[in-house]
Protein backbone atom coordinates (compact mmCIF):
# COMPACT_ATOMS: atom_id res chain seq x y z
CA UNK A 1 0.00 0.00 0.00
CA UNK A 2 1.61 3.26 -1.14
CA UNK A 3 -0.86 6.03 -0.43
CA UNK A 4 -3.69 6.48 2.06
CA UNK A 5 -5.94 9.50 1.71
CA UNK A 6 -8.07 10.86 4.53
CA UNK A 7 -11.03 13.15 3.86
CA UNK A 8 -11.82 15.39 6.83
CA UNK A 9 -9.18 16.76 9.20
CA UNK A 10 -11.18 16.83 12.44
CA UNK A 11 -10.71 14.64 15.50
CA UNK A 12 -11.00 11.34 13.64
CA UNK A 13 -9.16 12.27 10.45
CA UNK A 14 -6.24 13.63 12.44
CA UNK A 15 -6.16 10.52 14.64
CA UNK A 16 -6.23 8.23 11.60
CA UNK A 17 -3.17 9.98 10.16
CA UNK A 18 -1.31 9.87 13.48
CA UNK A 19 -2.22 6.22 14.16
CA UNK A 20 -1.21 5.08 10.68
CA UNK A 21 2.28 6.43 11.34
CA UNK A 22 2.34 4.98 14.87
CA UNK A 23 1.47 1.60 13.42
CA UNK A 24 4.42 1.90 11.05
CA UNK A 25 2.83 2.90 7.74
CA UNK A 26 5.72 4.01 5.55
CA UNK A 27 3.75 5.22 2.54
CA UNK A 28 2.25 8.60 1.76
CA UNK A 29 -0.53 10.04 3.95
CA UNK A 30 -2.54 13.00 2.70
CA UNK A 31 -5.05 14.58 5.08
CA UNK A 32 -7.62 16.84 3.41
CA UNK A 33 -9.63 19.32 5.46
CA UNK A 34 -11.95 22.02 4.21
CA UNK A 35 -11.45 24.24 7.27
CA UNK A 36 -8.52 26.68 7.56
CA UNK A 37 -5.71 26.27 10.10
CA UNK A 38 -4.35 23.16 11.78
CA UNK A 39 -6.65 20.34 12.99
CA UNK A 40 -8.20 21.22 16.35
CA UNK A 41 -10.45 19.80 19.06
CA UNK A 42 -14.07 20.87 19.13
CA UNK A 43 -15.08 20.07 22.75
CA UNK A 44 -13.42 23.17 24.27
CA UNK A 45 -15.29 25.42 21.82
CA UNK A 46 -18.32 25.35 24.11
CA UNK A 47 -16.22 25.11 27.29
CA UNK A 48 -12.79 26.64 28.04
CA UNK A 49 -12.49 28.46 24.71
CA UNK A 50 -15.67 30.44 25.40
CA UNK A 51 -13.97 31.81 28.52
CA UNK A 52 -10.33 32.22 27.42
CA UNK A 53 -10.51 32.56 23.62
CA UNK A 54 -7.16 30.77 23.35
CA UNK A 55 -7.24 29.07 19.93
CA UNK A 56 -3.70 27.68 20.24
CA UNK A 57 -4.80 25.43 23.07
CA UNK A 58 -7.33 23.79 20.75
CA UNK A 59 -4.73 22.41 18.35
CA UNK A 60 -4.44 18.64 18.28
CA UNK A 61 -0.72 18.98 17.41
CA UNK A 62 1.58 21.83 16.36
CA UNK A 63 2.67 22.26 12.72
CA UNK A 64 6.00 20.52 13.46
CA UNK A 65 4.15 17.25 14.14
CA UNK A 66 2.95 17.00 10.54
CA UNK A 67 6.43 17.68 9.18
CA UNK A 68 8.08 15.23 11.54
CA UNK A 69 5.49 12.55 10.79
CA UNK A 70 5.56 13.30 7.05
CA UNK A 71 1.81 13.74 6.96
CA UNK A 72 0.78 15.99 4.08
CA UNK A 73 -1.91 18.20 5.52
CA UNK A 74 -3.97 20.12 3.00
CA UNK A 75 -6.23 22.67 4.67
CA UNK A 76 -9.02 24.51 2.87
CA UNK A 77 -9.31 21.73 0.34
CA UNK A 78 -12.74 20.25 -0.06
CA UNK A 79 -13.07 16.85 -1.65
CA UNK A 80 -15.96 17.09 -4.09
CA UNK A 81 -16.13 13.53 -5.42
CA UNK A 82 -14.75 10.01 -5.18
CA UNK A 83 -14.05 8.12 -8.39
CA UNK A 84 -14.18 4.59 -7.01
CA UNK A 85 -13.50 2.90 -10.34
CA UNK A 86 -10.23 4.85 -10.72
CA UNK A 87 -9.55 4.88 -6.95
CA UNK A 88 -9.15 8.64 -6.97
CA UNK A 89 -10.58 11.56 -5.05
CA UNK A 90 -11.41 14.77 -6.85
CA UNK A 91 -11.03 18.09 -5.07
CA UNK A 92 -13.64 20.83 -5.49
CA UNK A 93 -11.08 22.57 -7.74
CA UNK A 94 -10.86 19.48 -9.97
CA UNK A 95 -7.50 18.07 -8.87
CA UNK A 96 -7.34 14.25 -8.83
CA UNK A 97 -5.30 12.11 -6.47
CA UNK A 98 -5.18 8.33 -6.38
CA UNK A 99 -5.43 6.15 -3.28
CA UNK A 100 -4.75 2.60 -2.22
CA UNK A 101 -7.04 3.11 0.74
CA UNK A 102 -9.42 5.97 1.52
CA UNK A 103 -10.67 6.97 4.97
CA UNK A 104 -13.81 9.08 5.18
CA UNK A 105 -13.77 11.24 8.30
CA UNK A 106 -16.21 13.90 7.13
CA UNK A 107 -17.89 14.42 10.51
CA UNK A 108 -21.19 16.24 10.74
CA UNK A 109 -22.74 19.66 10.40
CA UNK A 110 -25.34 21.41 12.50
CA UNK A 111 -28.96 20.72 11.79
CA UNK A 112 -30.99 23.90 11.36
CA UNK A 113 -34.71 23.29 11.92
CA UNK A 114 -37.01 25.25 9.60
CA UNK A 115 -37.69 28.10 12.04
CA UNK A 116 -38.44 31.36 10.20
CA UNK A 117 -36.31 34.41 10.93
CA UNK A 118 -32.88 32.71 11.06
CA UNK A 119 -31.36 35.26 8.70
CA UNK A 120 -31.49 37.93 11.45
CA UNK A 121 -28.19 39.31 12.69
CA UNK A 122 -27.30 37.58 15.97
CA UNK A 123 -28.59 34.10 15.10
CA UNK A 124 -25.60 31.79 15.54
CA UNK A 125 -24.58 28.14 15.67
CA UNK A 126 -21.58 26.32 17.10
CA UNK A 127 -19.64 23.62 15.32
CA UNK A 128 -16.39 25.14 14.10
CA UNK A 129 -13.71 27.43 15.48
CA UNK A 130 -15.03 30.13 13.12
CA UNK A 131 -18.48 29.77 14.75
CA UNK A 132 -16.93 30.03 18.22
CA UNK A 133 -14.99 33.16 17.29
CA UNK A 134 -18.25 34.77 16.11
CA UNK A 135 -20.08 33.78 19.30
CA UNK A 136 -17.32 35.09 21.59
CA UNK A 137 -17.22 38.42 19.80
CA UNK A 138 -20.98 38.73 20.07
CA UNK A 139 -21.26 37.53 23.68
CA UNK A 140 -19.32 40.51 24.95
CA UNK A 141 -22.22 42.78 23.95
CA UNK A 142 -25.05 40.36 24.70
CA UNK A 143 -27.51 40.98 27.50
CA UNK A 144 -29.73 37.95 27.05
CA UNK A 145 -28.98 34.83 25.02
CA UNK A 146 -31.66 32.40 23.88
CA UNK A 147 -30.55 28.84 23.28
CA UNK A 148 -32.77 26.77 21.02
CA UNK A 149 -32.13 23.16 22.01
CA UNK A 150 -31.40 21.75 25.47
CA UNK A 151 -28.76 19.24 24.41
CA UNK A 152 -25.10 19.04 25.44
CA UNK A 153 -23.77 21.91 23.36
CA UNK A 154 -26.66 24.28 24.11
CA UNK A 155 -26.35 23.63 27.83
CA UNK A 156 -22.55 23.94 27.89
CA UNK A 157 -22.91 27.28 26.16
CA UNK A 158 -25.68 28.29 28.60
CA UNK A 159 -23.43 27.57 31.58
CA UNK A 160 -20.53 29.55 30.06
CA UNK A 161 -22.78 32.48 29.20
CA UNK A 162 -24.22 32.58 32.72
CA UNK A 163 -20.71 32.52 34.17
CA UNK A 164 -19.94 35.53 31.98
CA UNK A 165 -22.92 37.37 33.47
CA UNK A 166 -25.19 37.02 30.44
CA UNK A 167 -28.89 36.22 30.96
CA UNK A 168 -29.90 32.91 29.35
CA UNK A 169 -33.12 31.20 28.34
CA UNK A 170 -33.00 27.63 27.04
CA UNK A 171 -35.92 26.51 24.88
CA UNK A 172 -36.28 22.74 24.67
CA UNK A 173 -39.11 21.24 22.61
CA UNK A 174 -38.95 17.88 24.41
CA UNK A 175 -40.19 17.36 27.98
CA UNK A 176 -36.65 17.01 29.38
CA UNK A 177 -33.06 18.13 28.85
CA UNK A 178 -30.53 15.99 26.91
CA UNK A 179 -33.35 13.47 26.53
CA UNK A 180 -31.75 11.66 23.59
CA UNK A 181 -28.74 10.59 25.64
CA UNK A 182 -29.54 10.72 29.37
CA UNK A 183 -31.77 8.94 31.86
CA UNK A 184 -34.76 10.91 33.16
CA UNK A 185 -33.13 11.09 36.63
CA UNK A 186 -30.01 12.73 35.21
CA UNK A 187 -32.07 15.13 33.05
CA UNK A 188 -33.91 16.18 36.19
CA UNK A 189 -30.64 16.76 38.04
CA UNK A 190 -29.31 19.02 35.27
CA UNK A 191 -32.59 20.91 34.99
CA UNK A 192 -32.30 21.87 38.66
CA UNK A 193 -28.60 22.69 38.27
CA UNK A 194 -29.14 25.03 35.31
CA UNK A 195 -32.00 26.77 37.04
CA UNK A 196 -29.71 27.25 40.02
CA UNK A 197 -27.13 28.83 37.72
CA UNK A 198 -29.81 31.39 36.88
CA UNK A 199 -30.78 30.02 33.47
CA UNK A 200 -34.44 30.08 32.55
CA UNK A 201 -35.24 26.64 31.13
CA UNK A 202 -38.52 26.19 29.25
CA UNK A 203 -39.42 22.58 28.47
CA UNK A 204 -41.94 21.57 25.83
CA UNK A 205 -41.17 24.96 24.31
CA UNK A 206 -40.62 24.65 20.56
CA UNK A 207 -39.26 27.80 18.95
CA UNK A 208 -41.76 29.00 16.34
CA UNK A 209 -40.20 32.13 14.91
CA UNK A 210 -37.13 34.28 15.49
CA UNK A 211 -38.16 37.91 15.87
CA UNK A 212 -35.99 40.80 14.69
CA UNK A 213 -35.95 44.57 14.91
CA UNK A 214 -33.99 46.52 12.31
CA UNK A 215 -32.47 43.24 11.06
CA UNK A 216 -31.15 42.33 14.53
CA UNK A 217 -32.54 39.48 16.54
CA UNK A 218 -34.90 40.65 19.30
CA UNK A 219 -36.43 37.44 20.61
CA UNK A 220 -37.95 34.04 19.94
CA UNK A 221 -41.61 33.25 19.69
CA UNK A 222 -42.35 29.85 21.22
CA UNK A 223 -45.23 27.51 20.46
CA UNK A 224 -47.14 28.69 23.52
CA UNK A 225 -47.07 32.18 21.95
CA UNK A 226 -44.76 33.71 24.50
CA UNK A 227 -42.03 35.86 22.99
CA UNK A 228 -38.78 35.46 24.89
CA UNK A 229 -36.75 38.64 24.40
CA UNK A 230 -33.04 38.33 23.67
CA UNK A 231 -30.24 39.75 21.56
CA UNK A 232 -28.41 36.52 20.66
CA UNK A 233 -29.90 33.22 19.54
CA UNK A 234 -27.86 30.03 19.50
CA UNK A 235 -29.38 27.26 17.45
CA UNK A 236 -28.20 24.00 19.00
CA UNK A 237 -30.64 21.43 17.71
CA UNK A 238 -28.36 18.55 16.85
CA UNK A 239 -26.26 17.54 13.89
CA UNK A 240 -26.51 15.63 10.64
CA UNK A 241 -23.70 13.41 9.36
CA UNK A 242 -21.83 14.56 6.25
CA UNK A 243 -22.69 11.63 4.00
CA UNK A 244 -23.24 13.32 0.63
CA UNK A 245 -19.75 12.56 -0.68
CA UNK A 246 -20.13 8.86 0.17
CA UNK A 247 -23.68 8.73 -1.13
CA UNK A 248 -22.76 10.30 -4.47
CA UNK A 249 -20.02 7.68 -4.81
CA UNK A 250 -22.63 4.94 -4.41
CA UNK A 251 -21.61 3.82 -0.91
CA UNK A 252 -24.29 2.48 1.41
CA UNK A 253 -25.65 5.29 3.58
CA UNK A 254 -28.31 5.06 6.28
CA UNK A 255 -28.13 7.62 9.11
CA UNK A 256 -24.39 7.79 8.41
CA UNK A 257 -21.95 6.02 6.14
CA UNK A 258 -22.69 2.36 6.80
CA UNK A 259 -19.63 0.35 7.85
CA UNK A 260 -19.18 -3.27 8.93
CA UNK A 261 -17.63 -4.51 12.19
CA UNK A 262 -14.15 -3.73 10.88
CA UNK A 263 -15.28 -0.19 9.90
CA UNK A 264 -15.14 -0.83 6.17
CA UNK A 265 -17.78 0.72 3.94
CA UNK A 266 -19.53 -1.22 1.19
CA UNK A 267 -16.29 -0.66 -0.80
CA UNK A 268 -13.36 -2.61 0.76
CA UNK A 269 -10.93 0.16 -0.31
CA UNK A 270 -12.81 2.74 1.80
CA UNK A 271 -13.21 2.98 5.58
CA UNK A 272 -15.34 5.50 7.46
CA UNK A 273 -15.26 6.72 11.05
CA UNK A 274 -16.48 9.14 13.69
CA UNK A 275 -19.60 11.29 13.60
CA UNK A 276 -20.20 10.33 9.96
CA UNK A 277 -20.17 6.55 10.40
CA UNK A 278 -22.95 4.15 11.36
CA UNK A 279 -21.31 1.04 12.80
CA UNK A 280 -22.59 -2.27 14.22
CA UNK A 281 -22.63 -2.69 18.00
CA UNK A 282 -21.28 -5.94 19.47
CA UNK A 283 -24.57 -6.39 21.36
CA UNK A 284 -26.60 -5.96 18.15
CA UNK A 285 -28.05 -2.98 16.35
CA UNK A 286 -26.13 0.01 15.02
CA UNK A 287 -24.98 3.33 16.37
CA UNK A 288 -23.70 6.59 15.01
CA UNK A 289 -21.97 8.24 17.93
CA UNK A 290 -21.10 11.91 18.20
CA UNK A 291 -18.09 11.72 20.48
CA UNK A 292 -14.35 12.15 20.60
CA UNK A 293 -14.02 8.59 21.90
CA UNK A 294 -15.75 7.06 18.88
CA UNK A 295 -13.74 9.15 16.39
CA UNK A 296 -10.43 8.31 18.08
CA UNK A 297 -11.10 4.62 18.72
CA UNK A 298 -12.46 4.13 15.19
CA UNK A 299 -9.33 5.72 13.76
CA UNK A 300 -7.03 3.50 15.85
CA UNK A 301 -8.99 0.42 14.87
CA UNK A 302 -8.76 1.23 11.17
CA UNK A 303 -5.01 1.85 11.42
CA UNK A 304 -4.46 -1.49 13.17
CA UNK A 305 -6.53 -3.31 10.58
CA UNK A 306 -4.65 -1.72 7.69
CA UNK A 307 -1.16 -2.14 9.15
CA UNK A 308 -1.32 -5.28 11.27
CA UNK A 309 -4.08 -7.02 9.37
CA UNK A 310 -6.03 -7.33 12.63
CA UNK A 311 -9.47 -8.69 11.99
CA UNK A 312 -11.03 -8.38 15.48
CA UNK A 313 -14.38 -6.60 15.27
CA UNK A 314 -14.59 -3.05 16.63
CA UNK A 315 -15.87 -3.32 20.21
CA UNK A 316 -14.61 -0.30 22.18
CA UNK A 317 -16.80 0.75 25.14
CA UNK A 318 -18.34 4.14 24.32
CA UNK A 319 -17.72 6.98 26.74
CA UNK A 320 -18.51 10.67 26.71
CA UNK A 321 -18.23 13.76 28.84
CA UNK A 322 -19.84 17.18 29.10
CA UNK A 323 -18.82 20.06 31.36
CA UNK A 324 -21.63 22.34 32.45
CA UNK A 325 -20.66 24.91 35.04
CA UNK A 326 -19.11 23.05 37.95
CA UNK A 327 -20.63 19.78 36.84
CA UNK A 328 -18.56 17.22 34.97
CA UNK A 329 -20.92 14.70 33.44
CA UNK A 330 -19.38 11.45 32.26
CA UNK A 331 -21.15 8.58 30.59
CA UNK A 332 -19.77 5.08 30.12
CA UNK A 333 -21.65 2.71 27.82
CA UNK A 334 -24.89 3.32 25.95
CA UNK A 335 -27.99 3.51 28.11
CA UNK A 336 -30.75 4.04 25.57
CA UNK A 337 -31.90 0.39 25.66
CA UNK A 338 -32.05 0.24 29.48
CA UNK A 339 -34.96 -1.54 31.15
CA UNK A 340 -33.94 -0.41 34.65
CA UNK A 341 -32.40 2.72 36.10
CA UNK A 342 -30.87 3.05 39.57
CA UNK A 343 -30.04 6.31 41.28
CA UNK A 344 -27.14 5.44 43.58
CA UNK A 345 -26.64 7.90 46.47
CA UNK A 346 -23.30 9.73 46.21
CA UNK A 347 -21.37 12.19 48.38
CA UNK A 348 -22.46 15.85 48.28
CA UNK A 349 -21.99 17.43 44.86
CA UNK A 350 -21.80 14.12 42.99
CA UNK A 351 -24.38 11.91 41.32
CA UNK A 352 -24.53 8.46 39.76
CA UNK A 353 -27.23 6.70 37.77
CA UNK A 354 -26.66 3.10 36.74
CA UNK A 355 -28.55 1.69 33.78
CA UNK A 356 -29.22 -2.00 33.30
CA UNK A 357 -30.64 -4.28 30.68
CA UNK A 358 -31.73 -7.76 31.71
CA UNK A 359 -29.82 -7.42 34.97
CA UNK A 360 -26.52 -6.35 33.42
CA UNK A 361 -24.89 -2.94 33.55
CA UNK A 362 -25.12 -1.23 30.15
CA UNK A 363 -24.28 2.35 31.14
CA UNK A 364 -23.24 4.55 34.05
CA UNK A 365 -23.93 8.28 34.18
CA UNK A 366 -21.87 10.12 36.76
CA UNK A 367 -21.40 13.73 37.80
CA UNK A 368 -18.20 14.83 39.55
CA UNK A 369 -17.27 11.20 40.19
CA UNK A 370 -14.37 10.46 37.81
CA UNK A 371 -13.20 7.38 39.74
CA UNK A 372 -16.62 5.76 39.44
CA UNK A 373 -16.69 6.63 35.73
CA UNK A 374 -13.30 5.06 35.05
CA UNK A 375 -14.37 1.90 36.88
CA UNK A 376 -17.68 1.85 35.01
CA UNK A 377 -15.91 1.72 31.67
CA UNK A 378 -14.49 -1.66 32.69
CA UNK A 379 -17.69 -2.92 34.29
CA UNK A 380 -20.03 -2.64 31.32
CA UNK A 381 -21.72 -6.02 31.01
CA UNK A 382 -21.24 -6.91 34.70
CA UNK A 383 -24.24 -8.48 36.48
CA UNK A 384 -26.08 -6.24 38.90
CA UNK A 385 -25.55 -8.79 41.67
CA UNK A 386 -21.78 -8.25 41.46
CA UNK A 387 -22.25 -4.50 41.86
CA UNK A 388 -24.67 -5.01 44.71
CA UNK A 389 -22.08 -7.14 46.50
CA UNK A 390 -19.79 -4.11 46.45
CA UNK A 391 -22.50 -1.76 47.74
CA UNK A 392 -22.68 -0.18 44.25
CA UNK A 393 -19.27 1.37 44.71
CA UNK A 394 -17.91 0.71 41.22
CA UNK A 395 -14.27 1.10 42.22
CA UNK A 396 -14.76 -1.54 44.92
CA UNK A 397 -16.66 -3.77 42.49
CA UNK A 398 -13.72 -3.63 40.11
CA UNK A 399 -11.30 -4.52 42.91
CA UNK A 400 -13.55 -7.45 43.80
CA UNK A 401 -13.30 -8.73 40.24
CA UNK A 402 -16.82 -7.86 39.06
CA UNK A 403 -15.61 -7.01 35.53
C1 LIG B 1 -18.98 22.64 20.52
C2 LIG B 1 -18.76 21.16 20.57
C3 LIG B 1 -18.51 20.55 21.80
C4 LIG B 1 -18.29 19.18 21.86
N1 LIG B 1 -18.06 18.60 23.07
C5 LIG B 1 -17.80 17.27 23.14
C6 LIG B 1 -17.49 16.66 24.39
O1 LIG B 1 -17.48 17.31 25.44
N2 LIG B 1 -17.19 15.35 24.40
C7 LIG B 1 -17.19 14.60 23.26
O2 LIG B 1 -16.92 13.39 23.31
N3 LIG B 1 -17.50 15.15 22.06
C8 LIG B 1 -17.80 16.48 21.99
N4 LIG B 1 -18.10 17.04 20.77
C9 LIG B 1 -18.21 16.17 19.59
C10 LIG B 1 -16.85 15.87 18.98
O3 LIG B 1 -16.15 17.06 18.75
C11 LIG B 1 -17.08 15.12 17.67
O4 LIG B 1 -17.76 13.93 17.97
C12 LIG B 1 -15.77 14.83 16.95
O5 LIG B 1 -15.15 16.01 16.56
C13 LIG B 1 -16.05 13.95 15.73
O6 LIG B 1 -14.89 13.79 14.99
P1 LIG B 1 -14.97 13.55 13.42
O7 LIG B 1 -13.56 13.43 12.93
O8 LIG B 1 -15.92 12.47 13.12
O9 LIG B 1 -15.64 14.87 12.83
P2 LIG B 1 -15.14 16.38 12.90
O10 LIG B 1 -14.24 16.61 14.05
O11 LIG B 1 -16.37 17.20 12.78
O12 LIG B 1 -14.26 16.56 11.58
C14 LIG B 1 -14.78 16.45 10.29
C15 LIG B 1 -14.03 17.41 9.40
O13 LIG B 1 -14.21 17.03 8.05
C16 LIG B 1 -14.35 18.18 7.25
N5 LIG B 1 -14.98 17.78 5.98
C17 LIG B 1 -16.24 17.32 5.79
N6 LIG B 1 -16.44 17.03 4.48
C18 LIG B 1 -15.28 17.32 3.85
C19 LIG B 1 -14.87 17.23 2.49
N7 LIG B 1 -15.70 16.79 1.54
N8 LIG B 1 -13.61 17.62 2.17
C20 LIG B 1 -12.75 18.07 3.13
N9 LIG B 1 -13.09 18.17 4.44
C21 LIG B 1 -14.34 17.79 4.79
C22 LIG B 1 -15.20 19.06 8.14
O14 LIG B 1 -15.14 20.41 7.72
C23 LIG B 1 -14.55 18.83 9.49
O15 LIG B 1 -13.49 19.72 9.69
C24 LIG B 1 -18.33 18.40 20.67
C25 LIG B 1 -18.59 19.02 19.44
C26 LIG B 1 -18.80 20.38 19.38
C27 LIG B 1 -19.10 21.03 18.05
PDB file of N, CA and C in Angstrom, residues 51-88:
ATOM      1  N   UNK A  51     -14.460  30.927  27.464  1.00  0.00           N
ATOM      2  CA  UNK A  51     -13.970  31.814  28.520  1.00  0.00           C
ATOM      3  C   UNK A  51     -12.645  32.462  28.148  1.00  0.00           C
ATOM      4  N   UNK A  52     -11.681  31.655  27.597  1.00  0.00           N
ATOM      5  CA  UNK A  52     -10.335  32.224  27.424  1.00  0.00           C
ATOM      6  C   UNK A  52     -10.005  32.640  25.987  1.00  0.00           C
ATOM      7  N   UNK A  53     -10.751  32.167  25.006  1.00  0.00           N
ATOM      8  CA  UNK A  53     -10.508  32.561  23.616  1.00  0.00           C
ATOM      9  C   UNK A  53      -9.132  32.160  23.094  1.00  0.00           C
ATOM     10  N   UNK A  54      -8.513  31.167  23.735  1.00  0.00           N
ATOM     11  CA  UNK A  54      -7.159  30.774  23.349  1.00  0.00           C
ATOM     12  C   UNK A  54      -7.212  29.655  22.299  1.00  0.00           C
ATOM     13  N   UNK A  55      -7.096  30.047  21.028  1.00  0.00           N
ATOM     14  CA  UNK A  55      -7.239  29.071  19.928  1.00  0.00           C
ATOM     15  C   UNK A  55      -6.052  28.118  19.845  1.00  0.00           C
ATOM     16  N   UNK A  56      -4.873  28.555  20.311  1.00  0.00           N
ATOM     17  CA  UNK A  56      -3.696  27.679  20.236  1.00  0.00           C
ATOM     18  C   UNK A  56      -3.887  26.416  21.068  1.00  0.00           C
ATOM     19  N   UNK A  57      -4.600  26.583  22.180  1.00  0.00           N
ATOM     20  CA  UNK A  57      -4.797  25.425  23.071  1.00  0.00           C
ATOM     21  C   UNK A  57      -5.729  24.373  22.473  1.00  0.00           C
ATOM     22  N   UNK A  58      -6.408  24.744  21.378  1.00  0.00           N
ATOM     23  CA  UNK A  58      -7.327  23.792  20.751  1.00  0.00           C
ATOM     24  C   UNK A  58      -6.612  22.817  19.827  1.00  0.00           C
ATOM     25  N   UNK A  59      -5.409  23.195  19.388  1.00  0.00           N
ATOM     26  CA  UNK A  59      -4.732  22.410  18.354  1.00  0.00           C
ATOM     27  C   UNK A  59      -4.462  20.984  18.819  1.00  0.00           C
ATOM     28  N   UNK A  60      -4.728  20.034  17.941  1.00  0.00           N
ATOM     29  CA  UNK A  60      -4.443  18.636  18.283  1.00  0.00           C
ATOM     30  C   UNK A  60      -2.938  18.411  18.330  1.00  0.00           C
ATOM     31  N   UNK A  61      -2.192  19.032  17.414  1.00  0.00           N
ATOM     32  CA  UNK A  61      -0.717  18.985  17.411  1.00  0.00           C
ATOM     33  C   UNK A  61      -0.211  20.240  16.724  1.00  0.00           C
ATOM     34  N   UNK A  62       1.010  20.669  17.061  1.00  0.00           N
ATOM     35  CA  UNK A  62       1.575  21.830  16.359  1.00  0.00           C
ATOM     36  C   UNK A  62       2.005  21.462  14.928  1.00  0.00           C
ATOM     37  N   UNK A  63       2.300  22.482  14.131  1.00  0.00           N
ATOM     38  CA  UNK A  63       2.671  22.265  12.721  1.00  0.00           C
ATOM     39  C   UNK A  63       3.844  21.303  12.593  1.00  0.00           C
ATOM     40  N   UNK A  64       4.795  21.365  13.546  1.00  0.00           N
ATOM     41  CA  UNK A  64       5.996  20.524  13.460  1.00  0.00           C
ATOM     42  C   UNK A  64       5.660  19.030  13.448  1.00  0.00           C
ATOM     43  N   UNK A  65       4.542  18.663  14.090  1.00  0.00           N
ATOM     44  CA  UNK A  65       4.153  17.252  14.137  1.00  0.00           C
ATOM     45  C   UNK A  65       3.937  16.693  12.733  1.00  0.00           C
ATOM     46  N   UNK A  66       3.284  17.494  11.878  1.00  0.00           N
ATOM     47  CA  UNK A  66       2.946  17.004  10.537  1.00  0.00           C
ATOM     48  C   UNK A  66       4.220  16.851   9.704  1.00  0.00           C
ATOM     49  N   UNK A  67       5.156  17.779   9.910  1.00  0.00           N
ATOM     50  CA  UNK A  67       6.435  17.683   9.180  1.00  0.00           C
ATOM     51  C   UNK A  67       7.203  16.452   9.640  1.00  0.00           C
ATOM     52  N   UNK A  68       7.332  16.342  10.973  1.00  0.00           N
ATOM     53  CA  UNK A  68       8.081  15.232  11.543  1.00  0.00           C
ATOM     54  C   UNK A  68       7.479  13.877  11.149  1.00  0.00           C
ATOM     55  N   UNK A  69       6.165  13.827  11.079  1.00  0.00           N
ATOM     56  CA  UNK A  69       5.490  12.551  10.794  1.00  0.00           C
ATOM     57  C   UNK A  69       5.267  12.362   9.294  1.00  0.00           C
ATOM     58  N   UNK A  70       5.787  13.290   8.513  1.00  0.00           N
ATOM     59  CA  UNK A  70       5.558  13.305   7.053  1.00  0.00           C
ATOM     60  C   UNK A  70       4.099  12.992   6.699  1.00  0.00           C
ATOM     61  N   UNK A  71       3.240  13.780   7.304  1.00  0.00           N
ATOM     62  CA  UNK A  71       1.814  13.742   6.962  1.00  0.00           C
ATOM     63  C   UNK A  71       1.555  14.999   6.133  1.00  0.00           C
ATOM     64  N   UNK A  72       1.081  14.820   4.918  1.00  0.00           N
ATOM     65  CA  UNK A  72       0.782  15.989   4.084  1.00  0.00           C
ATOM     66  C   UNK A  72      -0.603  16.493   4.461  1.00  0.00           C
ATOM     67  N   UNK A  73      -0.630  17.632   5.101  1.00  0.00           N
ATOM     68  CA  UNK A  73      -1.915  18.203   5.515  1.00  0.00           C
ATOM     69  C   UNK A  73      -2.327  19.283   4.532  1.00  0.00           C
ATOM     70  N   UNK A  74      -3.511  19.142   3.992  1.00  0.00           N
ATOM     71  CA  UNK A  74      -3.967  20.121   2.999  1.00  0.00           C
ATOM     72  C   UNK A  74      -5.243  20.804   3.468  1.00  0.00           C
ATOM     73  N   UNK A  75      -5.063  21.940   4.185  1.00  0.00           N
ATOM     74  CA  UNK A  75      -6.232  22.673   4.675  1.00  0.00           C
ATOM     75  C   UNK A  75      -6.959  23.386   3.542  1.00  0.00           C
ATOM     76  N   UNK A  76      -8.183  23.759   3.819  1.00  0.00           N
ATOM     77  CA  UNK A  76      -9.020  24.512   2.866  1.00  0.00           C
ATOM     78  C   UNK A  76      -9.119  23.820   1.513  1.00  0.00           C
ATOM     79  N   UNK A  77      -9.095  22.492   1.570  1.00  0.00           N
ATOM     80  CA  UNK A  77      -9.312  21.731   0.338  1.00  0.00           C
ATOM     81  C   UNK A  77     -10.515  20.821   0.578  1.00  0.00           C
ATOM     82  N   UNK A  78     -11.545  21.074  -0.184  1.00  0.00           N
ATOM     83  CA  UNK A  78     -12.744  20.255  -0.059  1.00  0.00           C
ATOM     84  C   UNK A  78     -12.713  19.162  -1.117  1.00  0.00           C
ATOM     85  N   UNK A  79     -12.967  17.941  -0.679  1.00  0.00           N
ATOM     86  CA  UNK A  79     -13.069  16.847  -1.650  1.00  0.00           C
ATOM     87  C   UNK A  79     -14.507  16.847  -2.172  1.00  0.00           C
ATOM     88  N   UNK A  80     -14.628  16.959  -3.491  1.00  0.00           N
ATOM     89  CA  UNK A  80     -15.964  17.093  -4.094  1.00  0.00           C
ATOM     90  C   UNK A  80     -16.516  15.783  -4.606  1.00  0.00           C
ATOM     91  N   UNK A  81     -15.632  14.803  -4.873  1.00  0.00           N
ATOM     92  CA  UNK A  81     -16.129  13.534  -5.424  1.00  0.00           C
ATOM     93  C   UNK A  81     -15.102  12.421  -5.205  1.00  0.00           C
ATOM     94  N   UNK A  82     -15.614  11.195  -5.234  1.00  0.00           N
ATOM     95  CA  UNK A  82     -14.746  10.009  -5.183  1.00  0.00           C
ATOM     96  C   UNK A  82     -15.010   9.227  -6.467  1.00  0.00           C
ATOM     97  N   UNK A  83     -13.938   8.957  -7.190  1.00  0.00           N
ATOM     98  CA  UNK A  83     -14.055   8.119  -8.393  1.00  0.00           C
ATOM     99  C   UNK A  83     -13.591   6.736  -7.974  1.00  0.00           C
ATOM    100  N   UNK A  84     -14.555   5.896  -7.583  1.00  0.00           N
ATOM    101  CA  UNK A  84     -14.183   4.590  -7.014  1.00  0.00           C
ATOM    102  C   UNK A  84     -13.567   3.670  -8.050  1.00  0.00           C
ATOM    103  N   UNK A  85     -14.025   3.781  -9.286  1.00  0.00           N
ATOM    104  CA  UNK A  85     -13.496   2.899 -10.339  1.00  0.00           C
ATOM    105  C   UNK A  85     -12.000   3.183 -10.542  1.00  0.00           C
ATOM    106  N   UNK A  86     -11.639   4.473 -10.511  1.00  0.00           N
ATOM    107  CA  UNK A  86     -10.230   4.852 -10.724  1.00  0.00           C
ATOM    108  C   UNK A  86      -9.442   4.888  -9.415  1.00  0.00           C
ATOM    109  N   UNK A  87     -10.150   4.717  -8.281  1.00  0.00           N
ATOM    110  CA  UNK A  87      -9.554   4.885  -6.947  1.00  0.00           C
ATOM    111  C   UNK A  87      -8.862   6.234  -6.832  1.00  0.00           C
ATOM    112  N   UNK A  88      -9.663   7.268  -7.069  1.00  0.00           N
ATOM    113  CA  UNK A  88      -9.153   8.642  -6.969  1.00  0.00           C
ATOM    114  C   UNK A  88     -10.181   9.510  -6.253  1.00  0.00           C
TER     115      UNK A  88
END
